[in-house]
Amino acid sequence: MTIYEIKCALVDREIDRQGMGYYQWCIWWLCGFGYLLDLLWAQAFGLVLSPLQQEFGFGNDAGGTISTSFNAGLTAGAFFWGSLSDIIGRRWAFNLTCLFSSVFGLCLGASDNYNTFLILTAFIGFGVGGNIPIDTTIVLEFIPQKNRFLLTSLSLFQPFGVIICSIIALGFIPTFSCSPNFSEVDPLPTCNGAEAGTPCCAREDNKGWRYLLFTLGAITLFIFVLRFFIFDFRETPKYLLHRGQDAEAIETLRHMAEKNGKECGLTLEALESLKTRQCSISSDQSLAPVLAGGLKQHHASKTEMARLAVSRYKLLFDGPLMARLTLLVWLTYIMDYSAFTVAGFYLPRILALKNGAASASLKETYAAYVYTYAPGVIGILLGSWMYRIRSIGRKYTMILSAAFMGISIFLFSIVDTRAKREGLFATEYFFQSMFNAVLYGWTPESFPAPVRGTACGIAGFWGRLFGILSPLIAQHLYGRTSGSSGQGDANSVMYLAGGVMLGCVVSTALLPFKVTQTMAGRL
């Protein structure tokens, strides 16, 4: 073992000794709010698409650009913030992501044209994109090993973000939308290009989607205040050890112990005594330059810093097992993000139009969003329980949930009653929540601490990148309007989402079995 690995083991032992205390629970909640924001905003764009389209007047072949802009920001954010957290630390990235997205979120509701809306949406995505890779890394590096199931439980916040957004939308959009609205027969046309005196959907008559976005911006700002001003967050000990800052790492552990009402049993002297030991490297010979690179980075020149940064990326392909793991994780994220981006963005609109054709009011449809997304909470709890069963584990939990999510989307395209549509809508989100809970919780466990933020960030980057492309393909398919309804080719969009999600069944089945079944995260 390297000196760094021994130090990490001592830190893990100290955290295990202190247990899951007040400090860790605060971190878990605050990081959970980051998960909440991720789908709070993603859900919002699917819910405002139709009233936005009615007011601004863009066609069915342009609506997917909203999701593309959001995912472009998410892609850049996942890569930027994830990598930055391994360079400047978890603390600053943890706070700045919320501040960035809150500022642009508050501005979004004031958009007066489609292009402005798209630009602001991309900036919101840039801030939100860093939440999941950073928050999972922080929680993993602070909680005891026996409590690492709480990584998966972070995903509980995501359906609550969706539900909260849906409830706020239910309060604003049906009440403050143009009439006749987009789901009714002969909806009011846009005022863009309309002749004077022609009834049209004007800004003052369609403020529901603006009120929704203002509210979400305020919620995001409130979470930033909690993180930065209310809670005294300290840098994670393992990051500080990796940077060669042993004294600061011990100070963080002492601060945590004080908040937990306990004494810190690990001393700086214990860590410094390891410097005199000559640690031999056995099976992890190739990992030593990176894993032991913390002290080097602390005193390194810019050239050496760049070289060490490149060595972190090389670690992702260190040996056949690591290369296989990395590539399959990337492929899984690519297909998962592609599928749920298309489904999350278009299914609410498709359900609203189909329910409208069945004489359901807009308020009834927005109420349906609330109770059809609620089962996602149960899906996450069930996923957390299933992957802890040795005979099932993470691997088979992901295989089953991916399969059922894909199948439910296909079935949604062929059912012909409101009850069946809403039932399959709920089923799709149930298994989507289960799959993502296990995937997001398991990914950081599979990579060592020096590249954990980078690994999660790059996986998120690839997922978000293809989240940019999939709405463009979907909007092309949806723009192929047939018949006199003008509602677009909804079935092709659902076939796209369902088919891509079934690809996750294959990629997760090929994951290295020993890696996916391990109960303890790596250093």
Tab-separated table of C-alpha atoms in Angstrom, residues 14-15 46 75 88 90 122 204 231 245 293 327 329 337 409 416 469 475 492:
chain	number	residue	atom	x	y	z
A	14	GLU	CA	-11.942	7.575	12.169
A	15	ILE	CA	-15.132	8.409	10.264
A	46	GLY	CA	-41.068	19.841	-19.984
A	75	THR	CA	-22.688	18.805	-20.245
A	88	ILE	CA	-9.501	23.458	-6.339
A	90	ARG	CA	-15.059	20.140	-3.363
A	122	ALA	CA	-27.978	26.870	-21.133
A	204	GLU	CA	-49.859	39.417	-20.005
A	231	PHE	CA	-23.788	25.526	7.236
A	245	GLN	CA	-2.491	19.045	3.467
A	293	GLY	CA	0.585	12.448	-5.949
A	327	LEU	CA	-16.114	2.445	-21.101
A	329	VAL	CA	-20.071	3.283	-17.429
A	337	TYR	CA	-29.409	10.296	-20.355
A	409	ILE	CA	-42.513	3.628	-22.792
A	416	ASP	CA	-56.002	4.235	-25.673
A	469	LEU	CA	-28.234	15.253	-29.399
A	475	GLN	CA	-37.772	17.130	-32.382
A	492	SER	CA	-41.682	7.869	-33.021
